[in-house]
Short mmCIF file of C-alpha atoms and ligand atoms in Angstrom, two decimals:
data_model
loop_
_atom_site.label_atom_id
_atom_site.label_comp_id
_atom_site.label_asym_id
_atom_site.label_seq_id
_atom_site.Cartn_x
_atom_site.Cartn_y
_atom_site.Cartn_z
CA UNK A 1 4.76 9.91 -32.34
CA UNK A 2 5.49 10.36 -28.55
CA UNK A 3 5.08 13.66 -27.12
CA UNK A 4 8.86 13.97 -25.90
CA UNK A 5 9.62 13.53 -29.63
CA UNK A 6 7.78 16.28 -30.54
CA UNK A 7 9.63 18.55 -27.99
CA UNK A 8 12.73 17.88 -29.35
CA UNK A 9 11.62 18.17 -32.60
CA UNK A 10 10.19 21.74 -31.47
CA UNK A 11 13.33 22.67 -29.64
CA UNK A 12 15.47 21.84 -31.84
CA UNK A 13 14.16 23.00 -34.91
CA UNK A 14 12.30 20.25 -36.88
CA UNK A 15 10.34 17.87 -38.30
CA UNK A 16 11.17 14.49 -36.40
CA UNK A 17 9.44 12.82 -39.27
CA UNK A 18 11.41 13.82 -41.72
CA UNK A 19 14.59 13.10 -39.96
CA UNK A 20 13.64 9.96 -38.94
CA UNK A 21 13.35 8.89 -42.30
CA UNK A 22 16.41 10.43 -43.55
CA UNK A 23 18.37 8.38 -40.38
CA UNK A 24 17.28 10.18 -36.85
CA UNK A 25 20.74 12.46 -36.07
CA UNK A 26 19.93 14.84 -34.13
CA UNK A 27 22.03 16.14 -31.49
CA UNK A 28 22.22 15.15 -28.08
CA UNK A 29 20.59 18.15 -26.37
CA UNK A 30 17.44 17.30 -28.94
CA UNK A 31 16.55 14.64 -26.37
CA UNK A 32 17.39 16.38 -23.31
CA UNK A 33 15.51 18.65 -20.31
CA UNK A 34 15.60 20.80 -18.09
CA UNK A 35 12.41 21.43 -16.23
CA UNK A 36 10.00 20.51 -14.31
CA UNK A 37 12.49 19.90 -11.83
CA UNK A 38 11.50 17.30 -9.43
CA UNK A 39 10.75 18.24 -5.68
CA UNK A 40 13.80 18.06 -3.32
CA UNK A 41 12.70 15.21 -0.58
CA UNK A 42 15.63 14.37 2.28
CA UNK A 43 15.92 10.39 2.65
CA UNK A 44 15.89 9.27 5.88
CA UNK A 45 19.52 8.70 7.45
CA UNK A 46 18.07 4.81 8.09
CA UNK A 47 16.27 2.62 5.71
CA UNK A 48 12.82 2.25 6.11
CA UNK A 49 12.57 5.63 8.08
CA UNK A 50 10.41 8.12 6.94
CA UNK A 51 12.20 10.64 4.05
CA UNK A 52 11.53 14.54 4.61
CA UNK A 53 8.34 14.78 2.68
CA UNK A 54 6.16 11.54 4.21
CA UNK A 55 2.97 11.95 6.44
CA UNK A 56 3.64 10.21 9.74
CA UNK A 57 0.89 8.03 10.54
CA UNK A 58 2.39 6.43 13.48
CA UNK A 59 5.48 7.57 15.28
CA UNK A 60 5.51 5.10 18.32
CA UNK A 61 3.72 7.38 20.78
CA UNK A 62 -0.15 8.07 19.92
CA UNK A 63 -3.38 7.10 17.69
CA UNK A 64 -3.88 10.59 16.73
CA UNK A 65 -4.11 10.15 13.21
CA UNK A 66 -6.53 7.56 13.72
CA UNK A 67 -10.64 6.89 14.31
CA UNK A 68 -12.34 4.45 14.42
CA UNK A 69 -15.11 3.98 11.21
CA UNK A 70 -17.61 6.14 10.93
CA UNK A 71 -20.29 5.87 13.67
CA UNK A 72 -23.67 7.27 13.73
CA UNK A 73 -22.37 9.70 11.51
CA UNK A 74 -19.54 10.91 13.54
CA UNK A 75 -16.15 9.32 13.50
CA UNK A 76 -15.24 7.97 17.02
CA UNK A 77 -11.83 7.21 18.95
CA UNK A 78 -9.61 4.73 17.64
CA UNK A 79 -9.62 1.69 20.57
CA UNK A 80 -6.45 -0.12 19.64
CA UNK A 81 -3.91 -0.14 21.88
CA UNK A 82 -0.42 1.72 21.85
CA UNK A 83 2.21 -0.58 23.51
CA UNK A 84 6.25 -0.66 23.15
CA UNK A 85 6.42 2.16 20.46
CA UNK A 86 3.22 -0.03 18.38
CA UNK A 87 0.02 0.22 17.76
CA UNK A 88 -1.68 -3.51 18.51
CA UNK A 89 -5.21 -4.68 17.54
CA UNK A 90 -7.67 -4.53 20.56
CA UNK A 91 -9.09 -7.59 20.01
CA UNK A 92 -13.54 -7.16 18.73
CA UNK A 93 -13.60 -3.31 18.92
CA UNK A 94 -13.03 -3.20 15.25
CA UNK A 95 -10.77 -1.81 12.39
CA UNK A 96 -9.15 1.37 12.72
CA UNK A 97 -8.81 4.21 9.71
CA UNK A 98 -6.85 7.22 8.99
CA UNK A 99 -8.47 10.72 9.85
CA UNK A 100 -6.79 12.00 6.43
CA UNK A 101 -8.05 10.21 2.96
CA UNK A 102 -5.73 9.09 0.50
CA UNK A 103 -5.36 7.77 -3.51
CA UNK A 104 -1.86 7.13 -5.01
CA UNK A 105 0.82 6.51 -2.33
CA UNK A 106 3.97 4.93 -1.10
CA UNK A 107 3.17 2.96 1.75
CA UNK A 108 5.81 1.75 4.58
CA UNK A 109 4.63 -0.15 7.81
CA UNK A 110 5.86 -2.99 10.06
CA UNK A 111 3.89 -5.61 11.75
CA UNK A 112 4.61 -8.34 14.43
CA UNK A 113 2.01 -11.36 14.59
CA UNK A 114 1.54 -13.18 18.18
CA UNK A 115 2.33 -16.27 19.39
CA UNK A 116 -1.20 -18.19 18.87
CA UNK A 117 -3.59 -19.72 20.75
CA UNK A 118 -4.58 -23.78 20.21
CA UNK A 119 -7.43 -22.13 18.04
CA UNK A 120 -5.29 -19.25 15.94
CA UNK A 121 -4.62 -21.86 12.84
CA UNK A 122 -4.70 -20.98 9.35
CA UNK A 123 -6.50 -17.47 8.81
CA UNK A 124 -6.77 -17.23 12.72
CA UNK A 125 -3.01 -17.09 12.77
CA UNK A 126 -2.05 -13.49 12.97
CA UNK A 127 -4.44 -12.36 10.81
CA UNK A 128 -5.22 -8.42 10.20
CA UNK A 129 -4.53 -6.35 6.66
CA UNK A 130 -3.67 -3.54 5.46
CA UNK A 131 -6.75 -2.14 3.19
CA UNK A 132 -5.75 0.56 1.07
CA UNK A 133 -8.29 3.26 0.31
CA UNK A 134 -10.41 1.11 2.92
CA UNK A 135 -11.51 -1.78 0.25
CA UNK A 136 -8.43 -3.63 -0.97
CA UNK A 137 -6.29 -5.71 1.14
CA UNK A 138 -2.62 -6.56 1.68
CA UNK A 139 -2.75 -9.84 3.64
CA UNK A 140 -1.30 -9.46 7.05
CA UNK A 141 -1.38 -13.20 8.40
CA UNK A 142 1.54 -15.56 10.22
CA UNK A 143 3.21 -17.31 7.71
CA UNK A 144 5.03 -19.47 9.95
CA UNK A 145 3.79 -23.23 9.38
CA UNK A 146 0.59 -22.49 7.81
CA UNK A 147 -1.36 -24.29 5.37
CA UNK A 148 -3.67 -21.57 4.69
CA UNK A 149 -5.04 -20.61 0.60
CA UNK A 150 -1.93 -19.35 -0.91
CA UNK A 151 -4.31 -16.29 -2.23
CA UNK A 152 -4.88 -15.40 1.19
CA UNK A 153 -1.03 -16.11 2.74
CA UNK A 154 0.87 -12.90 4.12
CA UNK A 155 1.85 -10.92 1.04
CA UNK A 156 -1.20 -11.80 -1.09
CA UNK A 157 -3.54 -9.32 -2.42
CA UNK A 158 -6.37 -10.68 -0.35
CA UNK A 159 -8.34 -14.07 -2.46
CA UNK A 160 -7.19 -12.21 -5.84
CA UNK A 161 -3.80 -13.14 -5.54
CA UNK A 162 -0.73 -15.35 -4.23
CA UNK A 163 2.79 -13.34 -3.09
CA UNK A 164 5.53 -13.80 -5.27
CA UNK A 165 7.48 -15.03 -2.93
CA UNK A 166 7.11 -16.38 0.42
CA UNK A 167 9.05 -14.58 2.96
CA UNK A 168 7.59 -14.55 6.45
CA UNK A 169 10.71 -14.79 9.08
CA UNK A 170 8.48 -15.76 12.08
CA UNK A 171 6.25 -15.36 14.68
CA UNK A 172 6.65 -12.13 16.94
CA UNK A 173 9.27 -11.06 14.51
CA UNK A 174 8.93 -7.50 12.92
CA UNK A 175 7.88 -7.87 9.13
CA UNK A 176 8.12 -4.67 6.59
CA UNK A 177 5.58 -3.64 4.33
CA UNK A 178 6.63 -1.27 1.54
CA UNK A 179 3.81 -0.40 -0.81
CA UNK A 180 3.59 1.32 -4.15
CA UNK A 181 -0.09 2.09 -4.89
CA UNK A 182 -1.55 3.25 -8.04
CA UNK A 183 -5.67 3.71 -6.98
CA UNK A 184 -8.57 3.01 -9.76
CA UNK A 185 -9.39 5.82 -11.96
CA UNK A 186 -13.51 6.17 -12.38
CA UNK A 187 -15.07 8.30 -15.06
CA UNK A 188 -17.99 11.20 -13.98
CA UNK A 189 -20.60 8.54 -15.59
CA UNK A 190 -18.56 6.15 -12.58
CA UNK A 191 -17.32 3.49 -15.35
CA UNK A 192 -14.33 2.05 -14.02
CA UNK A 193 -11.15 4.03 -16.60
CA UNK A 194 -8.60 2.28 -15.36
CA UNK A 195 -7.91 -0.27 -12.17
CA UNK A 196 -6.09 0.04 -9.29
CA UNK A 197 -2.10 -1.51 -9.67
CA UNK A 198 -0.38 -2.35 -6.60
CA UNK A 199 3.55 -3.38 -6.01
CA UNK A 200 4.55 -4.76 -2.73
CA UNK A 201 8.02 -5.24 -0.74
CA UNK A 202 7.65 -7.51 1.89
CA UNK A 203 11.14 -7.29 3.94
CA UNK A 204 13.07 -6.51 1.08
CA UNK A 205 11.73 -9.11 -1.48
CA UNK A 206 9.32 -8.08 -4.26
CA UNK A 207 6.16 -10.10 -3.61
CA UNK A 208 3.54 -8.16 -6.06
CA UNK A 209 4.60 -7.11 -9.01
CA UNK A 210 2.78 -4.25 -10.91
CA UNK A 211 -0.32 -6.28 -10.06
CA UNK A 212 -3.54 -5.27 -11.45
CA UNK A 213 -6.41 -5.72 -9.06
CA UNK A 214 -9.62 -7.02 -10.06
CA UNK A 215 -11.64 -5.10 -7.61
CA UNK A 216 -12.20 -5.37 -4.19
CA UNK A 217 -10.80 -7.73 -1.97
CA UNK A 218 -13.80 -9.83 -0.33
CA UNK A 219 -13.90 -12.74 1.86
CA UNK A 220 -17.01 -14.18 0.36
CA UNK A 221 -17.93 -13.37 -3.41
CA UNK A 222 -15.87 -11.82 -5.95
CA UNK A 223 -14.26 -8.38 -6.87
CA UNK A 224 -16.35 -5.90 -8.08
CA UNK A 225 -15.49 -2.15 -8.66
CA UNK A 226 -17.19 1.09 -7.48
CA UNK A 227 -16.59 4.29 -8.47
CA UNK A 228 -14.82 5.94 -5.17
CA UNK A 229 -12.63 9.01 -5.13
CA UNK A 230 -9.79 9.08 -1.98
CA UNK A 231 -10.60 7.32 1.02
CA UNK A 232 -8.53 6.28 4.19
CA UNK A 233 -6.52 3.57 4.71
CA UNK A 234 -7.54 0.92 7.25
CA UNK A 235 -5.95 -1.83 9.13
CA UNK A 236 -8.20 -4.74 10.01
CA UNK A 237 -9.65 -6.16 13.17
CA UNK A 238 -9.36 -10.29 12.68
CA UNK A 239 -9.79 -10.93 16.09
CA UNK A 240 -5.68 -11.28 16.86
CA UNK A 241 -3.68 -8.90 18.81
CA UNK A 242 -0.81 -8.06 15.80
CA UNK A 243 1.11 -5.22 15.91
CA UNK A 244 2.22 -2.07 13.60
CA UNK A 245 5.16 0.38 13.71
CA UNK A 246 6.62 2.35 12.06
CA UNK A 247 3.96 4.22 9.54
CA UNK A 248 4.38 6.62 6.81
CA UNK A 249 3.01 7.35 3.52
CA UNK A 250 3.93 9.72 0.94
CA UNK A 251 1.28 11.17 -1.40
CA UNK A 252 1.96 10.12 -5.34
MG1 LIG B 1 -6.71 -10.08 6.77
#
């Protein structure tokens, strides 16, 4: 019997068990509460913008919620770019990674992929991601006449899984990201309790749906998982000047 079930049965005065078998009327305010209430959070007047309760990770003006990996021991200035209101890959100096760590959240960002070079084909073509918690990646890759895997297209969970739905609009066209993240759940022995689930929007269409992730998200071998508690999200480095507006995340 389902906890809720038992409430009512407690507030109102008995045994669901019984009633159930004798037919289940009970009166409406048996299945009906009051409290906790939920938190009061402010949408933002225009889709997409950040409601009142989101951490700002990139307004259009600064990297300062952002280092690069860990150097030496010490974390070190983030050397991307800020151009036009985004932040855009610097090109060989590496990903870049939240100063604040992070496990369940509700992800929005925007990217814009290049026009490409003779070479920038197939995973050259615009390709960065989004990792969240640092190890599993949302594709970010130009969609636009490319061949590429299908697991490793823009809106796949990287080599785990194809989108839903392909919905790229275009080269040096703004693309939005909304992502609902549900992180893995590790036991004090580190056995994996539950794996991370992952739903993603990609401009408006749903592309992953509840999807359970296998593990990691590697380019060469397979997923594995290892016990990790919150860590910070991380945009990748692939070598192609993309861009990203627009950030915010809400805690979950
Ligand atoms: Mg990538």
């Amino acid at each position: 019997m389902n906890k809720l079930l038992l409430l009512a049965g407690a507030i109102c005065g008995f045994t669901f068990a019984a009633n159930a078998q004798e037919g289940g009327h009970v009166a409406p305010e048996c299945t009906e509460w009051y409290s906790p209430k939920p938190p009061k959070v402010i949408p933002a007047e225009k889709p997409g913008d950040a409601p009142s309760d989101a951490i700002i990770l990139f307004d259009g003006k600064d990297l300062s919620k952002w280092v690069s990996p860990v150097k030496d021991g010490k974390p070190v200035a983030a050397k991307w770019k800020v151009e036009d209101g985004a932040i855009v890959v610097e090109p060989g100096s590496g990903p870049i990674q939240t100063k604040e760590y992070f496990g369940d959240c509700q992800l929005h960002i925007e990217f814009k992929t290049p026009q490409p070079g003779p070479n920038n084909t197939l995973q050259m073509k615009g390709n960065s991601g989004i990792f969240l918690q640092s190890i599993y990646e949302v594709q970010v890759l130009d969609g636009q006449d490319n061949p590429t895997y299908v697991n490793g297209m823009v809106g796949s969970i990287y080599k785990q899984v194809a989108p839903l739905a392909d919905v790229f609009t275009g080269t040096e066209k703004w693309q939005v990201y909304d992502i609902y993240w549900k992180a893995p759940k590790f036991g004090t022995d580190g056995v994996l309790e539950s794996p991370a689930m992952v739903t993603v929007v990609l401009n408006g269409v749903l592309v992953q749906n509840n999807y359970i992730l296998k593990g990691t998200t590697p380019y060469i071998g397979f997923p594995t998982y290892k016990a990790h508690g919150r860590l910070p999200l991380l945009l990748q480095d692939h070598g192609v000047p993309v861009a990203f507006r627009n950030i915010w995340i809400r805690n979950l």
